CSV table of N, CA and C in Angstrom, one decimal:
chain,number,residue,atom,x,y,z
A,1,MET,N,-7.0,-14.2,-20.3
A,1,MET,CA,-6.0,-13.4,-20.9
A,1,MET,C,-4.7,-13.8,-20.3
A,2,ASP,N,-4.0,-14.7,-20.9
A,2,ASP,CA,-2.7,-15.2,-20.5
A,2,ASP,C,-1.6,-14.4,-21.2
A,3,GLU,N,-1.8,-14.0,-22.4
A,3,GLU,CA,-0.8,-13.2,-23.2
A,3,GLU,C,-1.5,-12.0,-23.7
A,4,HIS,N,-0.7,-10.9,-23.8
A,4,HIS,CA,-1.2,-9.7,-24.4
A,4,HIS,C,0.0,-8.9,-24.9
A,5,GLY,N,0.2,-8.9,-26.2
A,5,GLY,CA,1.3,-8.2,-26.8
A,5,GLY,C,2.6,-8.7,-26.3
A,6,GLY,N,2.7,-10.0,-26.1
A,6,GLY,CA,4.0,-10.6,-25.6
A,6,GLY,C,4.2,-10.5,-24.2
A,7,LYS,N,3.3,-9.9,-23.4
A,7,LYS,CA,3.5,-9.8,-22.0
A,7,LYS,C,2.5,-10.8,-21.3
A,8,THR,N,3.0,-11.4,-20.3
A,8,THR,CA,2.0,-12.3,-19.6
A,8,THR,C,1.2,-11.4,-18.6
A,9,ARG,N,0.1,-12.0,-18.2
A,9,ARG,CA,-0.8,-11.3,-17.3
A,9,ARG,C,0.0,-10.9,-16.0
A,10,THR,N,0.8,-11.8,-15.5
A,10,THR,CA,1.6,-11.5,-14.3
A,10,THR,C,2.5,-10.3,-14.5
A,11,GLU,N,3.2,-10.2,-15.7
A,11,GLU,CA,4.0,-9.1,-16.0
A,11,GLU,C,3.3,-7.8,-16.0
A,12,ILE,N,2.1,-7.8,-16.6
A,12,ILE,CA,1.2,-6.6,-16.7
A,12,ILE,C,0.8,-6.2,-15.3
A,13,GLU,N,0.3,-7.2,-14.5
A,13,GLU,CA,-0.1,-6.9,-13.1
A,13,GLU,C,1.1,-6.3,-12.3
A,14,ALA,N,2.3,-6.9,-12.5
A,14,ALA,CA,3.4,-6.4,-11.7
A,14,ALA,C,3.7,-4.9,-12.1
A,15,ALA,N,3.6,-4.6,-13.4
A,15,ALA,CA,3.9,-3.3,-13.9
A,15,ALA,C,2.8,-2.3,-13.3
A,16,VAL,N,1.6,-2.7,-13.2
A,16,VAL,CA,0.5,-1.9,-12.6
A,16,VAL,C,0.8,-1.7,-11.1
A,17,PHE,N,1.2,-2.7,-10.4
A,17,PHE,CA,1.6,-2.6,-9.0
A,17,PHE,C,2.7,-1.6,-8.8
A,18,ARG,N,3.7,-1.7,-9.6
A,18,ARG,CA,4.9,-0.8,-9.5
A,18,ARG,C,4.4,0.7,-9.8
A,19,ARG,N,3.5,0.9,-10.8
A,19,ARG,CA,3.0,2.2,-11.1
A,19,ARG,C,2.2,2.7,-9.9
A,20,LEU,N,1.3,1.9,-9.3
A,20,LEU,CA,0.5,2.3,-8.2
A,20,LEU,C,1.4,2.7,-7.0
A,21,VAL,N,2.4,1.9,-6.7
A,21,VAL,CA,3.3,2.2,-5.6
A,21,VAL,C,4.1,3.5,-5.9
A,22,GLU,N,4.6,3.7,-7.1
A,22,GLU,CA,5.3,5.0,-7.5
A,22,GLU,C,4.3,6.2,-7.3
A,23,HIS,N,3.1,6.0,-7.8
A,23,HIS,CA,2.1,7.1,-7.6
A,23,HIS,C,1.9,7.5,-6.2
A,24,LEU,N,1.7,6.5,-5.3
A,24,LEU,CA,1.5,6.7,-3.9
A,24,LEU,C,2.8,7.4,-3.3
A,25,ARG,N,3.9,7.0,-3.8
A,25,ARG,CA,5.2,7.6,-3.2
A,25,ARG,C,5.2,9.1,-3.6
A,26,THR,N,4.8,9.5,-4.8
A,26,THR,CA,4.8,10.9,-5.2
A,26,THR,C,3.7,11.7,-4.5
A,27,ARG,N,2.6,11.0,-4.1
A,27,ARG,CA,1.5,11.6,-3.4
A,27,ARG,C,1.6,11.4,-1.9
A,28,SER,N,2.7,11.8,-1.4
A,28,SER,CA,2.9,11.6,0.1
A,28,SER,C,2.0,12.6,0.9
A,29,ASP,N,1.4,13.6,0.1
A,29,ASP,CA,0.4,14.5,0.8
A,29,ASP,C,-0.9,13.8,1.1
A,30,VAL,N,-1.2,12.7,0.4
A,30,VAL,CA,-2.4,11.9,0.7
A,30,VAL,C,-2.1,11.0,1.9
A,31,GLN,N,-2.8,11.2,3.0
A,31,GLN,CA,-2.6,10.4,4.2
A,31,GLN,C,-3.3,9.1,4.1
A,32,ASN,N,-2.7,8.1,4.8
A,32,ASN,CA,-3.2,6.7,4.8
A,32,ASN,C,-4.7,6.7,5.3
A,33,ILE,N,-5.0,7.5,6.3
A,33,ILE,CA,-6.4,7.5,6.8
A,33,ILE,C,-7.3,8.0,5.8
A,34,ASP,N,-6.9,8.9,4.9
A,34,ASP,CA,-7.8,9.3,3.8
A,34,ASP,C,-8.0,8.2,2.8
A,35,LEU,N,-6.9,7.5,2.5
A,35,LEU,CA,-7.0,6.4,1.6
A,35,LEU,C,-8.0,5.3,2.2
A,36,MET,N,-7.8,5.1,3.4
A,36,MET,CA,-8.7,4.1,4.1
A,36,MET,C,-10.2,4.5,4.0
A,37,ASN,N,-10.4,5.8,4.4
A,37,ASN,CA,-11.8,6.3,4.4
A,37,ASN,C,-12.4,6.3,3.0
A,38,LEU,N,-11.6,6.6,2.0
A,38,LEU,CA,-12.2,6.8,0.6
A,38,LEU,C,-12.1,5.5,-0.2
A,39,ALA,N,-11.1,4.7,0.0
A,39,ALA,CA,-10.9,3.5,-0.9
A,39,ALA,C,-10.9,2.2,-0.1
A,40,GLY,N,-10.8,2.2,1.2
A,40,GLY,CA,-10.8,1.0,1.9
A,40,GLY,C,-9.5,0.3,2.0
A,41,PHE,N,-8.4,0.9,1.6
A,41,PHE,CA,-7.1,0.4,1.7
A,41,PHE,C,-6.1,1.5,1.8
A,42,CYS,N,-4.9,1.2,2.2
A,42,CYS,CA,-3.8,2.3,2.3
A,42,CYS,C,-2.5,1.6,2.0
A,43,ARG,N,-1.4,2.4,2.1
A,43,ARG,CA,-0.1,1.9,1.9
A,43,ARG,C,0.2,0.7,2.8
A,44,ASN,N,-0.2,0.7,4.0
A,44,ASN,CA,0.1,-0.4,4.9
A,44,ASN,C,-0.6,-1.6,4.4
A,45,CYS,N,-1.8,-1.5,3.9
A,45,CYS,CA,-2.6,-2.6,3.4
A,45,CYS,C,-1.8,-3.3,2.2
A,46,LEU,N,-1.3,-2.4,1.3
A,46,LEU,CA,-0.5,-2.9,0.2
A,46,LEU,C,0.7,-3.7,0.7
A,47,ALA,N,1.4,-3.1,1.7
A,47,ALA,CA,2.6,-3.8,2.3
A,47,ALA,C,2.2,-5.2,2.9
A,48,ASN,N,1.0,-5.2,3.6
A,48,ASN,CA,0.5,-6.5,4.2
A,48,ASN,C,0.2,-7.5,3.1
A,49,TRP,N,-0.4,-7.0,2.0
A,49,TRP,CA,-0.8,-7.9,0.9
A,49,TRP,C,0.5,-8.4,0.2
A,50,TYR,N,1.5,-7.5,0.1
A,50,TYR,CA,2.8,-7.9,-0.5
A,50,TYR,C,3.4,-9.0,0.4
A,51,GLN,N,3.4,-8.8,1.7
A,51,GLN,CA,4.0,-9.8,2.6
A,51,GLN,C,3.2,-11.2,2.5
A,52,GLU,N,1.9,-11.1,2.4
A,52,GLU,CA,1.1,-12.3,2.3
A,52,GLU,C,1.3,-13.0,1.0
A,53,ALA,N,1.5,-12.3,-0.1
A,53,ALA,CA,1.7,-12.9,-1.4
A,53,ALA,C,3.1,-13.6,-1.4
A,54,ALA,N,4.1,-12.9,-0.8
A,54,ALA,CA,5.4,-13.5,-0.7
A,54,ALA,C,5.3,-14.8,0.1
A,55,ALA,N,4.6,-14.8,1.2
A,55,ALA,CA,4.4,-16.0,2.0
A,55,ALA,C,3.7,-17.1,1.3
A,56,ALA,N,2.7,-16.8,0.5
A,56,ALA,CA,2.0,-17.8,-0.3
A,56,ALA,C,2.9,-18.4,-1.4
A,57,GLY,N,4.0,-17.6,-1.8
A,57,GLY,CA,4.9,-18.2,-2.7
A,57,GLY,C,6.1,-18.8,-2.1
A,58,GLY,N,6.1,-19.0,-0.7
A,58,GLY,CA,7.2,-19.6,0.0
A,58,GLY,C,8.3,-18.7,0.4
A,59,GLU,N,8.1,-17.4,0.3
A,59,GLU,CA,9.1,-16.4,0.7
A,59,GLU,C,8.8,-15.8,2.0
A,60,THR,N,9.8,-15.5,2.8
A,60,THR,CA,9.5,-14.8,4.1
A,60,THR,C,10.0,-13.4,3.9
A,61,ILE,N,9.1,-12.4,4.1
A,61,ILE,CA,9.5,-11.0,4.0
A,61,ILE,C,8.9,-10.4,5.3
A,62,SER,N,9.7,-9.7,6.0
A,62,SER,CA,9.3,-9.0,7.2
A,62,SER,C,8.3,-7.9,6.9
A,63,LYS,N,7.5,-7.5,7.9
A,63,LYS,CA,6.6,-6.4,7.8
A,63,LYS,C,7.4,-5.1,7.4
A,64,GLU,N,8.5,-4.9,8.1
A,64,GLU,CA,9.3,-3.7,7.8
A,64,GLU,C,9.8,-3.7,6.4
A,65,THR,N,10.3,-4.8,5.9
A,65,THR,CA,10.8,-4.9,4.5
A,65,THR,C,9.6,-4.6,3.5
A,66,ALA,N,8.5,-5.2,3.8
A,66,ALA,CA,7.3,-5.0,2.9
A,66,ALA,C,6.9,-3.6,2.9
A,67,ARG,N,6.9,-2.9,4.0
A,67,ARG,CA,6.6,-1.5,4.1
A,67,ARG,C,7.6,-0.7,3.4
A,68,GLU,N,8.9,-1.0,3.5
A,68,GLU,CA,9.9,-0.2,2.8
A,68,GLU,C,9.8,-0.4,1.3
A,69,ILE,N,9.4,-1.5,0.8
A,69,ILE,CA,9.1,-1.7,-0.6
A,69,ILE,C,8.0,-0.8,-1.1
A,70,VAL,N,6.9,-0.7,-0.3
A,70,VAL,CA,5.8,0.2,-0.7
A,70,VAL,C,6.1,1.7,-0.5
A,71,TYR,N,6.7,2.0,0.7
A,71,TYR,CA,7.0,3.4,1.0
A,71,TYR,C,8.2,4.0,0.3
A,72,GLY,N,9.1,3.1,-0.1
A,72,GLY,CA,10.4,3.6,-0.7
A,72,GLY,C,11.4,4.1,0.3
A,73,MET,N,11.1,3.8,1.5
A,73,MET,CA,12.0,4.2,2.6
A,73,MET,C,11.5,3.5,3.9
A,74,PRO,N,12.3,3.5,4.9
A,74,PRO,CA,11.8,2.9,6.2
A,74,PRO,C,10.5,3.6,6.6
A,75,TYR,N,9.6,2.8,7.1
A,75,TYR,CA,8.2,3.4,7.5
A,75,TYR,C,8.4,4.5,8.5
A,76,ALA,N,9.2,4.4,9.5
A,76,ALA,CA,9.4,5.4,10.5
A,76,ALA,C,9.8,6.7,9.9
A,77,GLU,N,10.7,6.6,8.9
A,77,GLU,CA,11.2,7.8,8.2
A,77,GLU,C,10.0,8.5,7.4
A,78,TRP,N,9.2,7.7,6.7
A,78,TRP,CA,8.1,8.2,6.0
A,78,TRP,C,7.1,8.9,6.9
A,79,GLN,N,6.8,8.3,8.1
A,79,GLN,CA,5.9,8.9,9.0
A,79,GLN,C,6.5,10.2,9.5
A,80,ALA,N,7.8,10.3,9.8
A,80,ALA,CA,8.3,11.5,10.3
A,80,ALA,C,8.3,12.6,9.3
A,81,ARG,N,8.5,12.3,8.0
A,81,ARG,CA,8.5,13.3,6.9
A,81,ARG,C,7.1,13.7,6.5
A,82,ASN,N,6.1,12.7,6.5
A,82,ASN,CA,4.9,13.0,5.8
A,82,ASN,C,3.6,12.8,6.6
A,83,GLN,N,3.6,12.1,7.7
A,83,GLN,CA,2.3,11.8,8.4
A,83,GLN,C,1.9,13.0,9.2
A,84,THR,N,0.7,13.3,9.2
A,84,THR,CA,0.1,14.4,10.0
A,84,THR,C,-0.9,13.8,10.9
A,85,PRO,N,-1.1,14.4,12.1
A,85,PRO,CA,-2.1,13.9,13.0
A,85,PRO,C,-3.5,13.9,12.3
A,86,ALA,N,-4.2,12.8,12.6
A,86,ALA,CA,-5.6,12.7,12.0
A,86,ALA,C,-6.5,13.6,12.7
A,87,ALA,N,-7.4,14.2,12.0
A,87,ALA,CA,-8.5,15.1,12.5
A,87,ALA,C,-9.6,14.2,13.1
A,88,PRO,N,-10.3,14.7,14.1
A,88,PRO,CA,-11.4,14.0,14.7
A,88,PRO,C,-12.4,13.4,13.7
A,89,GLU,N,-12.7,14.2,12.7
A,89,GLU,CA,-13.6,13.7,11.7
A,89,GLU,C,-13.1,12.5,10.9
A,90,GLN,N,-11.8,12.6,10.6
A,90,GLN,CA,-11.1,11.4,9.9
A,90,GLN,C,-11.2,10.2,10.8
A,91,LEU,N,-10.9,10.3,12.0
A,91,LEU,CA,-10.9,9.2,13.0
A,91,LEU,C,-12.3,8.6,13.1
A,92,ALA,N,-13.3,9.5,13.1
A,92,ALA,CA,-14.7,9.1,13.2
A,92,ALA,C,-15.1,8.3,12.0
A,93,ALA,N,-14.7,8.8,10.8
A,93,ALA,CA,-15.1,8.1,9.6
A,93,ALA,C,-14.4,6.8,9.5
A,94,PHE,N,-13.1,6.7,10.0
A,94,PHE,CA,-12.4,5.4,10.0
A,94,PHE,C,-13.1,4.4,10.9
A,95,GLY,N,-13.5,4.9,12.1
A,95,GLY,CA,-14.1,4.0,13.0
A,95,GLY,C,-15.4,3.4,12.5
A,96,LYS,N,-16.1,4.3,11.7
A,96,LYS,CA,-17.4,3.9,11.2
A,96,LYS,C,-17.3,2.9,10.0
A,97,ASN,N,-16.3,3.1,9.1
A,97,ASN,CA,-16.2,2.4,7.9
A,97,ASN,C,-14.9,1.5,7.8
A,98,ARG,N,-14.4,1.1,8.9
A,98,ARG,CA,-13.1,0.4,9.0
A,98,ARG,C,-13.2,-0.9,8.2
A,99,PRO,N,-12.4,-1.1,7.2
A,99,PRO,CA,-12.4,-2.4,6.4
A,99,PRO,C,-12.0,-3.6,7.2
A,100,GLU,N,-12.4,-4.7,6.8
A,100,GLU,CA,-12.1,-6.0,7.6
A,100,GLU,C,-11.2,-6.9,6.9
A,101,HIS,N,-10.1,-6.3,6.3
A,101,HIS,CA,-9.1,-7.1,5.6
A,101,HIS,C,-7.8,-7.1,6.3
């Protein structure tokens, strides 16, 4: 599938990425640890993958910049506004099922 309705696969994938990021921004109530435990990835993973993809394309993007792209604000600001302490059961599930990516 190189073309679909005049859009290239890359354009479609980019639109899907933007929609996923926007969805995660609006669902700041969903904690990263819950995403990790349920789906095996979180916002930080997306930022890491963004940084890796940039590097593969010859671009240098800092970890902080990649996180700001995903979070829509500096990471420390997002943490202060939205992050809650992880419950013991969340930490236990994370330790048991921690992804290796």
